[in-house]
Coordinates of C-alpha atoms and ligand atoms in Angstrom, one line a residue:
X1 CA 94.8 104.4 71.6
X2 CA 95.0 107.6 72.8
X3 CA 96.2 108.0 76.5
X4 CA 93.0 109.4 77.8
X5 CA 90.8 106.8 76.0
X6 CA 93.0 104.5 77.1
X7 CA 93.1 105.9 81.3
X8 CA 89.2 106.1 80.8
X9 CA 89.1 102.1 79.6
X10 CA 91.6 101.3 82.6
X11 CA 89.5 102.9 84.6
X12 CA 86.1 100.9 84.2
X13 CA 87.8 98.0 84.3
X14 CA 89.4 98.3 87.9
X15 CA 86.3 99.4 89.1
X16 CA 85.4 96.2 91.1
X17 CA 88.9 95.3 92.3
X18 CA 90.3 99.0 93.3
X19 CA 88.8 101.7 95.3
X20 CA 90.5 104.2 93.9
X21 CA 90.7 102.9 90.0
X22 CA 91.5 106.5 88.1
X23 CA 94.5 106.9 90.2
X24 CA 95.4 103.7 89.8
X25 CA 94.7 103.3 86.2
X26 CA 97.0 106.8 85.8
X27 CA 100.0 105.0 88.1
X28 CA 99.9 101.9 85.8
X29 CA 100.2 103.6 82.6
X30 CA 102.6 106.4 83.8
X31 CA 105.1 103.6 84.8
X32 CA 104.3 101.5 81.4
X33 CA 105.3 104.7 79.1
X34 CA 108.2 105.5 82.1
X35 CA 106.8 109.0 82.3
X36 CA 106.2 111.3 85.2
X37 CA 101.9 111.1 86.0
X38 CA 101.9 114.9 85.0
X39 CA 103.1 113.4 80.8
X40 CA 99.1 112.3 80.9
X41 CA 97.9 115.8 81.1
X42 CA 99.7 117.5 79.2
X43 CA 99.7 114.9 76.3
X44 CA 96.7 113.1 76.5
X45 CA 96.5 113.2 72.6
X46 CA 99.3 110.9 72.5
X47 CA 98.9 107.4 70.8
X48 CA 100.4 104.0 72.7
X49 CA 101.1 101.6 70.0
X50 CA 100.8 97.7 70.5
X51 CA 104.0 97.0 72.4
X52 CA 103.2 99.5 74.7
X53 CA 99.8 99.0 74.6
X54 CA 100.0 95.3 75.7
X55 CA 102.6 95.8 78.7
X56 CA 99.5 97.7 80.2
X57 CA 97.2 95.2 79.9
X58 CA 99.6 92.4 81.0
X59 CA 99.7 95.0 84.7
X60 CA 96.2 96.1 84.4
X61 CA 95.1 92.2 84.3
X62 CA 97.4 91.8 87.5
X63 CA 95.4 94.8 89.0
X64 CA 91.7 93.1 87.8
X65 CA 93.1 90.1 90.4
X66 CA 93.2 91.8 93.0
X67 CA 97.1 92.9 93.5
X68 CA 98.1 95.4 95.4
X69 CA 99.4 97.9 93.5
X70 CA 102.4 97.8 95.8
X71 CA 103.5 94.3 94.2
X72 CA 102.9 95.7 91.1
X73 CA 104.9 98.9 90.7
X74 CA 107.3 97.1 93.1
X75 CA 107.5 100.1 95.9
X76 CA 105.2 101.5 98.5
X77 CA 105.8 104.9 100.8
X78 CA 106.1 104.2 104.6
X79 CA 107.8 107.3 106.7
X80 CA 108.3 109.1 103.9
X81 CA 110.4 107.0 102.2
X82 CA 110.4 104.6 99.1
X83 CA 110.6 100.8 100.0
X84 CA 111.1 98.2 97.9
X85 CA 108.8 95.8 98.1
X86 CA 107.5 91.7 97.2
X87 CA 105.4 89.8 97.4
X88 CA 107.6 87.7 99.9
X89 CA 106.6 90.6 102.1
X90 CA 103.6 92.7 103.4
X91 CA 102.7 96.2 102.1
X92 CA 103.8 98.5 104.6
X93 CA 100.5 99.6 106.2
X94 CA 100.0 103.6 107.4
X95 CA 98.9 102.3 111.2
X96 CA 102.6 101.0 111.1
X97 CA 103.6 104.7 111.1
X98 CA 102.3 104.7 115.0
X99 CA 105.2 102.2 115.7
X100 CA 107.8 104.0 114.1
X101 CA 107.0 107.3 115.7
X102 CA 106.6 106.4 119.1
X103 CA 110.1 104.3 119.2
X104 CA 111.7 107.5 117.8
X105 CA 109.6 109.5 120.7
X106 CA 111.4 107.1 122.8
X107 CA 115.1 107.0 121.4
X108 CA 116.8 110.9 122.2
X109 CA 119.1 112.1 118.9
X110 CA 122.3 111.6 120.5
X111 CA 122.0 107.8 121.8
X112 CA 123.5 105.5 120.3
X113 CA 121.1 102.5 121.2
X114 CA 121.0 99.0 120.0
X115 CA 117.7 98.2 118.5
X116 CA 115.9 95.4 117.5
X117 CA 113.4 94.8 115.1
X118 CA 111.2 91.0 115.1
X119 CA 109.5 89.9 111.7
X120 CA 111.0 92.7 109.7
X121 CA 109.7 92.3 106.4
X122 CA 110.4 95.0 103.8
X123 CA 112.2 96.1 106.3
X124 CA 110.2 99.3 106.4
X125 CA 110.1 99.9 110.5
X126 CA 114.0 99.1 111.0
X127 CA 115.3 101.6 108.4
X128 CA 112.7 104.2 109.0
X129 CA 114.2 104.0 112.6
X130 CA 117.6 103.8 111.3
X131 CA 117.5 106.8 109.1
X132 CA 115.8 108.9 111.9
X133 CA 118.1 107.6 114.5
X134 CA 121.5 107.2 112.5
X135 CA 123.2 106.6 115.7
X136 CA 121.6 103.7 116.7
X137 CA 122.0 100.5 115.3
X138 CA 119.3 98.3 114.2
X139 CA 119.3 95.0 113.7
X140 CA 116.4 93.6 111.5
X141 CA 115.3 89.8 112.1
X142 CA 112.9 88.1 109.7
X143 CA 112.9 83.9 109.1
X144 CA 112.1 84.2 105.6
X145 CA 115.2 84.6 103.4
X146 CA 113.4 86.2 100.7
X147 CA 111.4 88.8 102.6
X148 CA 115.2 89.4 104.1
X149 CA 116.6 89.8 100.6
X150 CA 114.2 93.1 100.4
X151 CA 114.8 94.6 103.6
X152 CA 118.2 94.3 102.8
X153 CA 118.2 96.4 99.4
X154 CA 116.1 99.1 101.5
X155 CA 118.5 99.4 104.0
X156 CA 121.2 99.3 101.6
X157 CA 119.4 102.4 99.4
X158 CA 118.2 103.8 102.5
X159 CA 120.4 103.3 105.5
X160 CA 123.3 102.1 104.5
X161 CA 125.5 101.5 107.5
X162 CA 123.6 101.3 110.5
X163 CA 121.1 98.3 109.7
X164 CA 122.0 94.6 109.8
X165 CA 119.6 92.0 108.4
X166 CA 119.4 88.5 110.5
X167 CA 118.2 85.6 109.1
X168 CA 116.3 83.2 111.8
X169 CA 113.1 82.8 113.8
X170 CA 111.7 85.6 115.8
X171 CA 114.7 85.8 118.7
X172 CA 116.8 82.9 118.0
X173 CA 119.4 84.9 115.4
X174 CA 120.2 87.3 118.6
X175 CA 120.1 85.4 121.3
X176 CA 122.3 86.2 123.9
X177 CA 123.0 89.8 122.8
X178 CA 121.3 93.5 124.4
X179 CA 119.2 95.7 123.3
X180 CA 117.4 98.6 124.2
X181 CA 114.1 98.9 122.2
X182 CA 112.9 96.2 120.5
X183 CA 109.7 96.8 117.9
X184 CA 107.7 94.1 116.4
X185 CA 104.8 94.1 113.9
X186 CA 104.2 90.2 114.2
X187 CA 101.6 88.3 112.4
X188 CA 98.3 89.1 114.7
X189 CA 95.6 87.9 112.5
X190 CA 93.0 85.1 113.3
X191 CA 92.8 81.8 110.9
X192 CA 89.3 82.2 110.5
X193 CA 89.5 85.9 110.0
X194 CA 87.3 87.3 106.9
X195 CA 89.7 89.7 105.9
X196 CA 92.4 87.2 105.0
X197 CA 89.9 87.1 101.3
X198 CA 91.1 90.0 101.0
X199 CA 94.7 90.0 101.5
X200 CA 95.4 86.5 100.1
X201 CA 98.2 88.3 97.5
X202 CA 100.0 88.8 101.0
X203 CA 102.6 86.9 102.1
X204 CA 99.9 84.6 105.4
X205 CA 102.4 84.2 107.5
X206 CA 103.0 87.3 107.9
X207 CA 99.4 88.6 108.6
X208 CA 98.0 85.2 110.7
X209 CA 98.6 84.0 114.0
X210 CA 97.0 80.5 115.1
X211 CA 93.0 80.8 115.7
X212 CA 93.3 84.1 118.1
X213 CA 95.6 86.2 115.9
X214 CA 98.0 85.8 118.7
X215 CA 100.5 83.1 118.5
X216 CA 103.4 85.3 117.6
X217 CA 103.2 88.0 120.0
X218 CA 102.9 85.0 122.8
X219 CA 106.3 84.1 121.7
X220 CA 107.5 88.5 121.9
X221 CA 105.9 88.3 125.3
X222 CA 107.8 85.3 126.5
X223 CA 111.7 85.6 124.9
X224 CA 112.2 89.2 124.4
X225 CA 112.2 89.9 128.1
X226 CA 116.1 88.2 128.0
X227 CA 117.1 90.8 125.5
X228 CA 116.1 93.8 127.0
X229 CA 118.6 96.1 128.9
X230 CA 117.8 97.7 132.5
X231 CA 114.7 99.9 131.4
X232 CA 114.3 98.5 128.0
X233 CA 111.1 98.6 126.3
X234 CA 109.4 96.3 124.0
X235 CA 106.4 98.3 121.7
X236 CA 104.4 95.7 119.7
X237 CA 101.0 96.3 116.8
X238 CA 98.3 94.2 117.7
X239 CA 94.7 94.6 116.1
X240 CA 92.9 97.3 117.3
X241 CA 90.6 94.9 119.3
X242 CA 93.5 92.8 121.0
X243 CA 94.9 95.9 123.3
X244 CA 93.7 93.8 126.8
X245 CA 94.7 90.5 125.5
X246 CA 98.1 91.2 124.7
X247 CA 98.4 93.0 128.2
X248 CA 97.5 90.5 129.6
X249 CA 99.8 88.3 127.4
X250 CA 103.0 91.0 129.1
X251 CA 101.5 91.0 132.3
X252 CA 101.8 87.3 132.7
X253 CA 105.4 87.1 131.4
X254 CA 106.4 89.8 134.2
X255 CA 106.3 92.8 131.9
X256 CA 105.6 96.2 133.8
X257 CA 104.5 99.7 132.8
X258 CA 102.5 98.3 130.2
X259 CA 100.7 100.7 128.0
X260 CA 98.6 100.9 124.7
X261 CA 99.2 103.8 122.0
X262 CA 95.9 104.7 119.5
X263 CA 96.6 105.0 115.6
X264 CA 95.4 108.4 113.9
X265 CA 91.7 106.4 113.6
X266 CA 91.5 106.3 118.0
X267 CA 92.0 102.6 117.7
X268 CA 94.7 100.7 120.4
X269 CA 97.3 99.6 117.8
X270 CA 100.5 99.6 120.1
X271 CA 101.2 98.1 123.2
Ligands
LIG1 N1 97.5 95.8 109.7 C1 97.4 94.5 108.5 C2 96.1 94.1 108.6 O1 94.6 94.0 109.3 C3 97.5 93.3 109.9 C4 99.2 93.4 109.8 C5 99.6 91.9 110.2 O2 99.3 91.3 110.7 N2 101.3 92.3 110.8 O3 96.1 93.8 107.1

């Protein structure tokens, strides 16, 4: 089969599974033949051999089941870096770049802050902050050893030297330490949220946080204060409809200067 015919057929097959079927087909094919995407356009008449077609079929089948592209290719761009991801980690979302941006705006360029990222997953937040503020030291915590292995790989590749990964539940591995800034993109989806069906390939414990989606944020609100230096800052990502509830939880735990920031769609997403 020719390259152009393979792309056309794959595009049709991915119509139900993807909002960008042609782009996905092209990316999956150029990764299968290990060539840049431009090659597909320069050599549409190239013939695919049986073995290559079988390998292409294999990735197409996975994409047809709704598996995110990032899990098939093993990478996702975030904050202009290419991160390794695996089904043990959430796929980094563009909205989360707001959290990274807020963190970086708070950290002066010459500051040597201790920064903590709770529930780091692939390490996208921790490593992005570490890249832009190399004088800081970022501690990245996750309760999943499989996720932490991905975070370690990303730290080694992108910010060697200023990220340390720690295994454990929320603040448990860093008790007694003091940080200038704590960031977190915790699970915050309600257990009955209809969107979860579309997210079934991602780790559910990184997404779901009890009946109201606030179980993890309750823990952060209760436990992070003891870890912050005077004047320290906590930044939490949450759902667009959770800003008032998150502010309420923080107030109950004695937090002050509580403010919510909007994402590029104008939705309140980081408190
Ligand atoms: N923003 C993600 C989603 O709705 C959820 C991420 C999270 O729970 N931390 O897909």
